[in-house]
Structure formats: structure tokens, C-alpha cells
C-alpha positions as semicolon CSV with decimal commas, in nm:
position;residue;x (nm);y (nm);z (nm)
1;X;-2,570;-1,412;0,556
2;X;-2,617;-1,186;0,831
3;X;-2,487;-0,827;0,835
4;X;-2,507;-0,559;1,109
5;X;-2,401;-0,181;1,018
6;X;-2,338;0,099;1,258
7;X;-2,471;0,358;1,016
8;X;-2,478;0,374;0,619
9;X;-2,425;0,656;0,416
10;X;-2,615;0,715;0,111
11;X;-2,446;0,796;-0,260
12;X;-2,605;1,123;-0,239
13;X;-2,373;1,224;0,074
14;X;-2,158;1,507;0,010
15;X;-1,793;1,458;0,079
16;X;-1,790;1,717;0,396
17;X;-2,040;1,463;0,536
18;X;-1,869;1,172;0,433
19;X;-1,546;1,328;0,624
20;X;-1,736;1,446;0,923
21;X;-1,922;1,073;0,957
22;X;-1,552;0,868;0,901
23;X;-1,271;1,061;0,878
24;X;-1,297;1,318;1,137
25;X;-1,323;1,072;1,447
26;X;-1,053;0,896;1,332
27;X;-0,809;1,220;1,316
28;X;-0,929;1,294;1,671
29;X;-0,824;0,958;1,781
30;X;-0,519;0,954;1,614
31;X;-0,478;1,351;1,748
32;X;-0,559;1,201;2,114
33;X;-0,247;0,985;2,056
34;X;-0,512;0,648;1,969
35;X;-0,425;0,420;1,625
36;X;-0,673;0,495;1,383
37;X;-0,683;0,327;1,017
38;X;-0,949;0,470;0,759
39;X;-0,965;0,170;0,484
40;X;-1,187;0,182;0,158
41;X;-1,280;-0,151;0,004
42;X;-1,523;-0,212;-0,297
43;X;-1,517;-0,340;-0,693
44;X;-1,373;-0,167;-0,942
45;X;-1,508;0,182;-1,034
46;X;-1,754;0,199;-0,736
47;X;-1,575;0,508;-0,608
48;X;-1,322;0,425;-0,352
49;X;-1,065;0,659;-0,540
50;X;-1,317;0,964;-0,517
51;X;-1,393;0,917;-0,135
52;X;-1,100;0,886;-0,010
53;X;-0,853;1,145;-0,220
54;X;-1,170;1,323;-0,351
55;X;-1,206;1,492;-0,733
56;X;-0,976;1,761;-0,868
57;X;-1,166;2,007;-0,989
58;X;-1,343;2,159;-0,708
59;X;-1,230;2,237;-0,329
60;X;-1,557;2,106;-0,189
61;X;-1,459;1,786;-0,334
62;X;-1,206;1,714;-0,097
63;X;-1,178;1,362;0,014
64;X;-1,091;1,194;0,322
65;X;-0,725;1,242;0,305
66;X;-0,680;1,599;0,188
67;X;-0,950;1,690;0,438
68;X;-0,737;1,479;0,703
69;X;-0,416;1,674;0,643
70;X;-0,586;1,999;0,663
71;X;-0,716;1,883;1,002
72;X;-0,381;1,739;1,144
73;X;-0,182;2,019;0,985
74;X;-0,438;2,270;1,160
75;X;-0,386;2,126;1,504
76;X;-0,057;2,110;1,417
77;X;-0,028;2,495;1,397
78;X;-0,219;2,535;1,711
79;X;0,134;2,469;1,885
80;X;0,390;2,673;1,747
81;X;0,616;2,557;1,999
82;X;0,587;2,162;2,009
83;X;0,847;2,002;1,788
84;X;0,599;1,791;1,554
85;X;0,708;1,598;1,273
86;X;0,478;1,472;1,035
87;X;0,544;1,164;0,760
88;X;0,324;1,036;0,466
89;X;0,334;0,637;0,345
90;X;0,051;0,555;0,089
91;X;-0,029;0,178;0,063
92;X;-0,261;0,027;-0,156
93;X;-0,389;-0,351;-0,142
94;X;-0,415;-0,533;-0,461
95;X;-0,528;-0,886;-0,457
96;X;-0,439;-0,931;-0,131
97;X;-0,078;-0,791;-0,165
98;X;0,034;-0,483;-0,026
99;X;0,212;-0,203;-0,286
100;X;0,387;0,132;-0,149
101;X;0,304;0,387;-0,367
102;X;0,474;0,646;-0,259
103;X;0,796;0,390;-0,358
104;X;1,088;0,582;-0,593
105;X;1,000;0,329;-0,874
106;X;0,643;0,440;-0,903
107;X;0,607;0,673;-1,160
108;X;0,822;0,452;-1,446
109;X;0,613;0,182;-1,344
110;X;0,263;0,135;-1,524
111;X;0,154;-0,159;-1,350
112;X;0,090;-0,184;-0,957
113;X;0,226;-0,590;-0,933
114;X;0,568;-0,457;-1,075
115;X;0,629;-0,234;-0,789
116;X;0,813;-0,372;-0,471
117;X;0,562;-0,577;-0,243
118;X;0,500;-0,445;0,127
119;X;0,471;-0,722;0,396
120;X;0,312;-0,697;0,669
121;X;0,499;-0,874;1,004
122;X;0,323;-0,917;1,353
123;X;0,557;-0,925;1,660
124;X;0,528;-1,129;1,969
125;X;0,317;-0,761;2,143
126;X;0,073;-0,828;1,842
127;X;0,133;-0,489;1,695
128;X;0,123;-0,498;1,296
129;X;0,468;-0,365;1,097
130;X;0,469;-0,309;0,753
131;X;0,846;-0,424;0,571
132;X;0,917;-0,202;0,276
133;X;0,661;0,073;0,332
134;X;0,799;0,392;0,254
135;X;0,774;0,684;0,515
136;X;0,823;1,035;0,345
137;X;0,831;1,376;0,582
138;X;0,637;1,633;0,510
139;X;0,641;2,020;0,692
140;X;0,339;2,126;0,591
141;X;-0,045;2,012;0,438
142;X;0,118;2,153;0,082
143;X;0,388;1,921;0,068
144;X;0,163;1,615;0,201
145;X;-0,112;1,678;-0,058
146;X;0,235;1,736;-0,337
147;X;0,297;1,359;-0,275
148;X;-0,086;1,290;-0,244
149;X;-0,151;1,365;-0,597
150;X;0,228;1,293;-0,743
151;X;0,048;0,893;-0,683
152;X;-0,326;1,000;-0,785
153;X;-0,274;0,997;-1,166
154;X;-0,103;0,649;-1,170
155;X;-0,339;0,524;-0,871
156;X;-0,539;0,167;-0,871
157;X;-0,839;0,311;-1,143
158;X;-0,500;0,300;-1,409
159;X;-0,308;0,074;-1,257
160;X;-0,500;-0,219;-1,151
161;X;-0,622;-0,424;-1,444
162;X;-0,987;-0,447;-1,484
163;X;-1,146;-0,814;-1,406
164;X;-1,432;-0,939;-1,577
């Protein structure tokens, strides 16, 4: 096989450099009115969790989403006088199916596969829709990051069974 990369970025990259590489661009775009998608792939325990929501303990841990919100949210407050509305999903793919986890059942479920399946349809324009994605508004970077880490506990690391 050959493979051609853009850019890599090392394991010893901090997660402010990790955001500013990835996940700043694609807020722009998506700022600038442009589709963006930020999408993590990888086995098992090789940190997918950490870059994208980030770790707990320490603000400079942010990941890729909370850093995100604090972006969008901060433009967001640049126009007082715009009527913005905001709304969170949170999908994560699990063996090739699609599970909302934002979805009301989530938190009595301890296993991803029990939780309602999210297609995703493709109209005659070619534009992707997902079918039972949940869509949840949120007023301010507090009450996106609330429903951020009401999934984070119960996300794929506990989740997901482990394959040998």
C-alpha cells in the first residue's frame, strides 16, 4: 500500500496544537457558512476519546469539541444582535452502525448496540441525512459541554466491547 498524508502530528502534541492543526479550520469553515465534519478513527484505547472530548482534570486538556464550542459560542457573542440558535447531536460509529448518543435511552443503557440505530439516507442532491439522530438546543457553551459530558462517562471506552 501506498499512503499520502497532508501533515502528521506526533503523540507528544499538546491538545491546543492538536485543536489549532484540525479543529480550528474546520470551525472557521463551518463559521464561514462551509460543512465541516471533524471524525476520529483508530483501535481501541489509542486515544480517540482523549482528542476529541479531551481529559477532565485539567482545562488545558481540552479536546476538540469543548475547544470547538468555546470558539463557536465566542463568535457567537460577537453579535449580540443576530438571532443564532445553536443545537448539539453526538453520533458515534460502532462497527459500521451509527448510535445517537445524545438519545433519551442512553444513560439506562450499558451497551452502545442496544441503543436505537441512526441511518444515514442520501437524496437525489447527494447531500447525506442522518434518520434518528437526535438534535438538542443549547444557549450557551455551558449547556453544550452539560450534554458533552452527560455522554462521556458511558462513551465507546465503556460501552463498546473490547475485541481481541
Amino acid at each position: 500500500y501506498k499512503f499520502k498524508f497532508d501533515s502528521l502530528i506526533g503523540m507528544e502534541a499538546k491538545q491546543e496544537e492538536v485543536f489549532d492543526r484540525v479543529g480550528r479550520p474546520c470551525v472557521q469553515n463551518a463559521l464561514e457558512g462551509f460543512n465541516s465534519t471533524i471524525f476520529a478513527y483508530g483501535q481501541t484505547g489509542s486515544g480517540k476519546t482523549f482528542t476529541i472530548t479531551g481529559g477532565a482534570e485539567r482545562y488545558e486538556d481540552r479536546g476538540i469539541i469543548p475547544r470547538s464550542l468555546s470558539m463557536i459560542f465566542g463568535e457567537m457573542k460577537k453579535y449580540p444582535d443576530r438571532q443564532t440558535n445553536a443545537y448539539i447531536s453526538y453520533l458515534e460509529i460502532y462497527n459500521n452502525q451509527g448510535y445517537d448518543l445524545l438519545n433519551e435511552d442512553h444513560q439506562n443503557t450499558k451497551d452502545i448496540e442496544d441503543l436505537p440505530k441512526v441511518s444515514m439516507l442520501e437524496d437525489e442532491d447527494g447531500n447525506c441525512h442522518l434518520r434518528n439522530l437526535s438534535m438538542h438546543r443549547v444557549a450557551s457553551e455551558e449547556d453544550a459541554l452539560n450534554l458533552l459530558f452527560l455522554v462521556r462517562p458511558t462513551s465507546s471506552n465503556d460501552m463498546c466491547p473490547v475485541t481481541e
